[in-house]
Tab-separated table of N, CA and C in Angstrom:
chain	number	residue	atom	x	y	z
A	1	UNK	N	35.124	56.003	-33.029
A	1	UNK	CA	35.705	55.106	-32.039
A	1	UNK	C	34.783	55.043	-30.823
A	2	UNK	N	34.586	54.193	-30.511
A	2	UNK	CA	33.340	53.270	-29.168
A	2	UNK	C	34.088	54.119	-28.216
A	3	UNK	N	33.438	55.131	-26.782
A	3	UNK	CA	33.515	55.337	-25.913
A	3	UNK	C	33.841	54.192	-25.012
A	4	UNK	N	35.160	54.148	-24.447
A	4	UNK	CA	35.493	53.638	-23.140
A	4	UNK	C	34.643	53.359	-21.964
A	5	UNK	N	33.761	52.496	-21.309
A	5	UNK	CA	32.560	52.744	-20.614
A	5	UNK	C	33.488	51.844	-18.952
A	6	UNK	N	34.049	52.900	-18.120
A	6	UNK	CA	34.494	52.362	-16.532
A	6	UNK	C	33.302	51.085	-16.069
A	7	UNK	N	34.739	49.983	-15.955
A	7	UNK	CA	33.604	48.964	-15.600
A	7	UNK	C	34.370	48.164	-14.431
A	8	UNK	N	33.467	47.302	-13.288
A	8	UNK	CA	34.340	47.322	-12.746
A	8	UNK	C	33.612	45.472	-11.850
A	9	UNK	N	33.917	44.434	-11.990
A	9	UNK	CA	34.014	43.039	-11.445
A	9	UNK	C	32.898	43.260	-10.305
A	10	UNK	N	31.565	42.529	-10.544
A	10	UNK	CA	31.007	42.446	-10.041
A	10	UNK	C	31.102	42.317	-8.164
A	11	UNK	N	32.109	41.518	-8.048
A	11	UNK	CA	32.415	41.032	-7.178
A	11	UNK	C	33.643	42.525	-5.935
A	12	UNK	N	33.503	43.618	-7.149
A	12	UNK	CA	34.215	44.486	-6.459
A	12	UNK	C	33.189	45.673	-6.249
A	13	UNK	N	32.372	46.019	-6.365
A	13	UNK	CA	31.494	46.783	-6.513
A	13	UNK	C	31.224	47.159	-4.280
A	14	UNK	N	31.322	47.950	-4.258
A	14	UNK	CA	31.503	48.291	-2.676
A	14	UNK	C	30.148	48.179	-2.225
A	15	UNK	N	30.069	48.031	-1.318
A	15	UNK	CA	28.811	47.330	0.296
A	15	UNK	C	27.871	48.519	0.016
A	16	UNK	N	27.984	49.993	-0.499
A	16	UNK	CA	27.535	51.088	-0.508
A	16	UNK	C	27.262	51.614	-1.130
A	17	UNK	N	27.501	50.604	-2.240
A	17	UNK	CA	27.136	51.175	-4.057
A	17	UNK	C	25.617	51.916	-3.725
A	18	UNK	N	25.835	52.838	-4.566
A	18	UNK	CA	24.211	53.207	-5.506
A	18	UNK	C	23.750	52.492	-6.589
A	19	UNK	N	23.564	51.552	-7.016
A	19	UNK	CA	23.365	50.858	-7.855
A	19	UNK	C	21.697	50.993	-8.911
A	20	UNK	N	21.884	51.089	-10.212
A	20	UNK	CA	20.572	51.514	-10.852
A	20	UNK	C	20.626	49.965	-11.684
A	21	UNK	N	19.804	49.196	-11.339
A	21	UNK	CA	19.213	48.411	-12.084
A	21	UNK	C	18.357	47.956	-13.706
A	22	UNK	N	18.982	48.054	-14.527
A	22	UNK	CA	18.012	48.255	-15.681
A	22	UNK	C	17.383	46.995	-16.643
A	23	UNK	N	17.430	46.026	-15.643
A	23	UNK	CA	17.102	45.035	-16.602
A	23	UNK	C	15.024	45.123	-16.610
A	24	UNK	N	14.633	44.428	-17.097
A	24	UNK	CA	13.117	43.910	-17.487
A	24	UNK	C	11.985	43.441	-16.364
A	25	UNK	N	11.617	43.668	-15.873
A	25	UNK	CA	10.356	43.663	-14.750
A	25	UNK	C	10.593	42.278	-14.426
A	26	UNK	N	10.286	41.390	-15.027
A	26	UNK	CA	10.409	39.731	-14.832
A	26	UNK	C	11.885	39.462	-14.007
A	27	UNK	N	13.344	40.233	-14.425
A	27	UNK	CA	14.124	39.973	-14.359
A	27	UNK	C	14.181	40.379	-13.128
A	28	UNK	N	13.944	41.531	-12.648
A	28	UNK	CA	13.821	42.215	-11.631
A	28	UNK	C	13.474	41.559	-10.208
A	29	UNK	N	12.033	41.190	-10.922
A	29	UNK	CA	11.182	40.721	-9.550
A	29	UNK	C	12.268	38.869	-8.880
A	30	UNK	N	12.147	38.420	-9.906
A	30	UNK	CA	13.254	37.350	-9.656
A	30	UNK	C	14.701	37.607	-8.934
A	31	UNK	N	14.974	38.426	-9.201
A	31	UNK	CA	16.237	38.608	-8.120
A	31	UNK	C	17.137	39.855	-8.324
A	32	UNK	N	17.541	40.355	-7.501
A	32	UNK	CA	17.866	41.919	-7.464
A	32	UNK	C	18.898	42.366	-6.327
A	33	UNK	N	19.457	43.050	-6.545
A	33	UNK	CA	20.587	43.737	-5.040
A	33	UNK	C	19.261	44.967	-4.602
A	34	UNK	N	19.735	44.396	-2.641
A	34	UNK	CA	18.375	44.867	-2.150
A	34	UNK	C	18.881	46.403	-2.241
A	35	UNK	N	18.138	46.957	-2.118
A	35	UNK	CA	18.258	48.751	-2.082
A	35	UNK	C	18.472	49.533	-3.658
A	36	UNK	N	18.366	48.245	-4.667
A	36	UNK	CA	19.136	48.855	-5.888
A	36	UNK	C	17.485	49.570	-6.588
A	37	UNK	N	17.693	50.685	-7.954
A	37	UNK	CA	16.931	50.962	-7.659
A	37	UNK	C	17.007	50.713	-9.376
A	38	UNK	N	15.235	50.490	-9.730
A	38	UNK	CA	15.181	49.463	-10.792
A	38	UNK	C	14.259	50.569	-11.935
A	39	UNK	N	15.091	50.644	-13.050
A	39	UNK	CA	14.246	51.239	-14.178
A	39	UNK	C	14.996	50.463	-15.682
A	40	UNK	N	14.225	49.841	-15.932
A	40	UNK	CA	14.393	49.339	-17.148
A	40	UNK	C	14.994	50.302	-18.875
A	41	UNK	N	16.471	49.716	-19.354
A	41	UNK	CA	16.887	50.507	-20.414
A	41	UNK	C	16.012	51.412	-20.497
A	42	UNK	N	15.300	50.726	-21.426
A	42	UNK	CA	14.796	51.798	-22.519
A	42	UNK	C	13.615	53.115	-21.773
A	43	UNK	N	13.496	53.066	-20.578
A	43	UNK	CA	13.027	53.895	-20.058
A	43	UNK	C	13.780	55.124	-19.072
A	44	UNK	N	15.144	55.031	-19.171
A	44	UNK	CA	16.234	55.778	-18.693
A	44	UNK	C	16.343	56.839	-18.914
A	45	UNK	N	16.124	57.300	-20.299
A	45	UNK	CA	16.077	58.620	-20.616
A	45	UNK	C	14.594	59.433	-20.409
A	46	UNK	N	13.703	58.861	-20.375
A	46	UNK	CA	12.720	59.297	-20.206
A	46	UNK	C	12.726	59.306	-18.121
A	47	UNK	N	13.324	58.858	-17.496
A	47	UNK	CA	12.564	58.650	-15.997
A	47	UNK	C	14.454	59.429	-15.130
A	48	UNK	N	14.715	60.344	-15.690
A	48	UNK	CA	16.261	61.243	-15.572
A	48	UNK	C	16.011	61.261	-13.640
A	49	UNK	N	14.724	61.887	-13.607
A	49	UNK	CA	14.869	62.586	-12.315
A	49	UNK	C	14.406	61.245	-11.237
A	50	UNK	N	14.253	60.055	-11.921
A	50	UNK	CA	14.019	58.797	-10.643
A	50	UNK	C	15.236	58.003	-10.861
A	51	UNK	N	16.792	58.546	-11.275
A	51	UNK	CA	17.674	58.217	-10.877
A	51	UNK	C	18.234	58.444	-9.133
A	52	UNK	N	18.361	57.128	-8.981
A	52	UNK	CA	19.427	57.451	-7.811
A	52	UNK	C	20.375	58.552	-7.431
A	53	UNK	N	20.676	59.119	-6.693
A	53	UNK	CA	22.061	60.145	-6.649
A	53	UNK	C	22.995	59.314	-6.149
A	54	UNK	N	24.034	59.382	-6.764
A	54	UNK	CA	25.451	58.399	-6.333
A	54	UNK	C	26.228	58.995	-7.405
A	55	UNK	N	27.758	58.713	-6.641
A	55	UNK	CA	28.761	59.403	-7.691
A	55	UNK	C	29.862	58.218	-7.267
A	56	UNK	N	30.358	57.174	-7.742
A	56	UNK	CA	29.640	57.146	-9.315
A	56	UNK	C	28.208	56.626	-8.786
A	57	UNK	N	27.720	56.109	-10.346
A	57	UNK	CA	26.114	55.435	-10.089
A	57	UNK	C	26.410	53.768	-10.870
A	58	UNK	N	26.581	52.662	-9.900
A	58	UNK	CA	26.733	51.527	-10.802
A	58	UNK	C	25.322	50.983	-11.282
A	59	UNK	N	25.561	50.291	-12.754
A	59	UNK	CA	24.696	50.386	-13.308
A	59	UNK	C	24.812	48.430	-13.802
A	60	UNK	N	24.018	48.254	-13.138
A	60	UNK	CA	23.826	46.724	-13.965
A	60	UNK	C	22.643	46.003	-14.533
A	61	UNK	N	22.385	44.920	-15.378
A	61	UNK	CA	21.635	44.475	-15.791
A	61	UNK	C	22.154	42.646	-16.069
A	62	UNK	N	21.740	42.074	-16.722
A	62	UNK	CA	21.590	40.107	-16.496
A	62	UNK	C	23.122	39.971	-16.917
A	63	UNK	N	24.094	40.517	-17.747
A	63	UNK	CA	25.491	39.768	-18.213
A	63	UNK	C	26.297	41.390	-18.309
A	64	UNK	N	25.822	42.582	-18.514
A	64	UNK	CA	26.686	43.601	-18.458
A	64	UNK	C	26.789	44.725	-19.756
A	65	UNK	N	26.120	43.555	-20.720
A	65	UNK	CA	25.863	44.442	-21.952
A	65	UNK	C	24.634	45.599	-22.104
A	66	UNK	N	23.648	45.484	-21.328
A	66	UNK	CA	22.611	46.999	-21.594
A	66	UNK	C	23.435	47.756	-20.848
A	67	UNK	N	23.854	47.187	-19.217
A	67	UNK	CA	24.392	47.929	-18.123
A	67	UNK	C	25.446	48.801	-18.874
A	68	UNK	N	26.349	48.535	-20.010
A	68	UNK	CA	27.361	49.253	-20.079
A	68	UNK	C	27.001	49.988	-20.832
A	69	UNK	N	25.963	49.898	-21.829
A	69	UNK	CA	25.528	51.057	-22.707
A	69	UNK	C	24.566	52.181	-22.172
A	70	UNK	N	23.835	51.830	-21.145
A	70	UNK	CA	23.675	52.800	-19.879
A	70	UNK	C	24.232	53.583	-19.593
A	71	UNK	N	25.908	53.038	-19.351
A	71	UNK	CA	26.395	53.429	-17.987
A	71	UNK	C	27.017	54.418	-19.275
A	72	UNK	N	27.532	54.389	-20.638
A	72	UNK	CA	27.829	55.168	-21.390
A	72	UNK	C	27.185	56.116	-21.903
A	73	UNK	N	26.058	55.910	-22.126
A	73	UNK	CA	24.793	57.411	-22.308
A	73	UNK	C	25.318	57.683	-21.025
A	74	UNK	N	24.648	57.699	-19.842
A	74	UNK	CA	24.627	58.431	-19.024
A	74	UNK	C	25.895	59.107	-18.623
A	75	UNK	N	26.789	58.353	-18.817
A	75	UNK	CA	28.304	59.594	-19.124
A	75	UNK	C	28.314	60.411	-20.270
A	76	UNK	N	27.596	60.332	-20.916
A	76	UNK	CA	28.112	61.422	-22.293
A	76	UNK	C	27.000	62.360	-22.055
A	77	UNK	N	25.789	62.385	-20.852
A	77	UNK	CA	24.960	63.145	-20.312
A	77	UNK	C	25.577	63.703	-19.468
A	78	UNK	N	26.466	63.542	-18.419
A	78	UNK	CA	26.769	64.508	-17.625
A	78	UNK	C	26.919	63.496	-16.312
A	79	UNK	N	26.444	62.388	-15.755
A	79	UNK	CA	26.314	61.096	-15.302
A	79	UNK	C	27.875	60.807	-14.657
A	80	UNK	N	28.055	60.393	-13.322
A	80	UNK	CA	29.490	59.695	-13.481
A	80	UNK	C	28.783	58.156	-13.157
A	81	UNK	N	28.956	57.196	-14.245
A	81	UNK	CA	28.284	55.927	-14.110
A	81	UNK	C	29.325	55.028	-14.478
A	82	UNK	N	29.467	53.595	-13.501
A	82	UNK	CA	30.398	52.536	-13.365
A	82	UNK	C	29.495	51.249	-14.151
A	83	UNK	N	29.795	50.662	-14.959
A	83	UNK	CA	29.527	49.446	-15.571
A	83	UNK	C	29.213	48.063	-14.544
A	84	UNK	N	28.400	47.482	-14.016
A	84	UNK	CA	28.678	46.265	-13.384
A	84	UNK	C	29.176	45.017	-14.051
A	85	UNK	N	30.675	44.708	-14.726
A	85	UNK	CA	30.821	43.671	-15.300
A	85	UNK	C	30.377	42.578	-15.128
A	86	UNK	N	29.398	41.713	-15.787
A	86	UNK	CA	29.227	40.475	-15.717
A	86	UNK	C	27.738	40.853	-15.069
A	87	UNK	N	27.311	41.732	-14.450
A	87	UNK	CA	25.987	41.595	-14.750
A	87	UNK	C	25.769	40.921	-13.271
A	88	UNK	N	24.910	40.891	-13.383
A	88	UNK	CA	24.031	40.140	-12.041
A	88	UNK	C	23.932	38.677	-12.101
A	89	UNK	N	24.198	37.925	-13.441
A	89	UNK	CA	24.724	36.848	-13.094
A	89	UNK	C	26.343	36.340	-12.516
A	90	UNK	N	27.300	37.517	-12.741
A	90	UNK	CA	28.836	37.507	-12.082
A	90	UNK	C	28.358	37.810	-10.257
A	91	UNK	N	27.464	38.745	-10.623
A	91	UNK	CA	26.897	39.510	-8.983
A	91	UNK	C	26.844	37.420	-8.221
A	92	UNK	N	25.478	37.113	-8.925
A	92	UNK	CA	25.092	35.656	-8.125
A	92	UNK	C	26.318	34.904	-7.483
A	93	UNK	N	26.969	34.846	-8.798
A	93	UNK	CA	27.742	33.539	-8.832
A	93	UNK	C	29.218	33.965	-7.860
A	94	UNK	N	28.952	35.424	-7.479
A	94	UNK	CA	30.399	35.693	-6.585
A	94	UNK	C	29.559	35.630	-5.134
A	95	UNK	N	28.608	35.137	-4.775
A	95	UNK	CA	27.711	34.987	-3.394
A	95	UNK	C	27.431	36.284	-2.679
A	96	UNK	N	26.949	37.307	-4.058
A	96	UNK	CA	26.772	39.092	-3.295
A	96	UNK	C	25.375	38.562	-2.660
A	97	UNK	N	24.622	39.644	-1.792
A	97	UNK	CA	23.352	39.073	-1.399
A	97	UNK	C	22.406	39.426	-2.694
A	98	UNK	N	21.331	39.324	-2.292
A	98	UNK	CA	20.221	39.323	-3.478
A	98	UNK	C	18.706	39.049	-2.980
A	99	UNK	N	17.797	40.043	-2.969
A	99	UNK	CA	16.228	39.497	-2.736
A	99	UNK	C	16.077	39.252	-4.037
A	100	UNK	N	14.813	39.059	-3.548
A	100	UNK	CA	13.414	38.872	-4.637
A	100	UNK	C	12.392	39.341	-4.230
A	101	UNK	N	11.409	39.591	-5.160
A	101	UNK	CA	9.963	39.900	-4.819
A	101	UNK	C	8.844	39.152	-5.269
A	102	UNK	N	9.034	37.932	-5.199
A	102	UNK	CA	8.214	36.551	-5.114
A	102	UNK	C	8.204	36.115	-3.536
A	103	UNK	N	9.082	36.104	-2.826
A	103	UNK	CA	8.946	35.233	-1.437
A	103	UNK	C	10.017	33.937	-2.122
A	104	UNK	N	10.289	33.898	-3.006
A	104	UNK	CA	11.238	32.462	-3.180
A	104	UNK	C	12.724	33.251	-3.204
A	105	UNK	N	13.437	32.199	-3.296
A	105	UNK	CA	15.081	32.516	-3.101
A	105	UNK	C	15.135	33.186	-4.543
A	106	UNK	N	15.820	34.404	-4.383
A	106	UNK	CA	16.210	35.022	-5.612
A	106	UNK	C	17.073	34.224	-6.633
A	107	UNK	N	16.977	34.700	-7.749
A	107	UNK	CA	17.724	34.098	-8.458
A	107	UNK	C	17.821	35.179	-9.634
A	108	UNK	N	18.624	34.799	-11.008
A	108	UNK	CA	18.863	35.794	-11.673
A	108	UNK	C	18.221	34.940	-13.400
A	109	UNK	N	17.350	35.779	-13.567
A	109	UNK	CA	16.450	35.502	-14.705
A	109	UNK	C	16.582	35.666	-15.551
């Protein structure tokens, strides 16, 4: 039976989150929650100690599906990690802020 993975409406995610970013470099540089801190899936288990400290640790990526399988390893590690439902495109489309690292208006890639 699929582990339960705490997830929680983009749009509710608090002003103070710790937020770990895991989507794809491209995705990244295009648009991002400022302060969030960015390591791509499949490099998560390998990069343990350039996690953020946050309790919980929200975890998002482009629609919510890597983010939640993240956010579920890293609970069955020892991790208290929150799902960002909907991903950073729910993030956009609820008017959270967002840089980029182009100089153009962020957007979600």
């Amino acid at each position: 039976m699929p582990q339960q993975v705490p997830t929680v409406p983009a749009r509710e995610v608090p002003e103070d989150a710790v937020v770990l970013d895991v989507r794809e470099d491209d995705e990244w540089v295009a648009g991002h929650i400022e302060g969030a801190t960015h390591i791509p899936m499949g490099q998560v288990p390998a990069r343990l100690d350039d996690l953020p400290e946050g309790d919980p640790l929200y975890v998002t990526c482009r629609g919510g599906g890597r983010s939640a399988r993240v956010a579920a390893w890293l609970n069955q590690n020892g991790y208290d990690a929150v799902n960002v439902g909907g991903g950073m495109g729910e993030w956009q489309d609820a008017g959270r802020p967002m840089v980029s690292e182009t100089g153009s208006a962020p957007t979600v890639a």
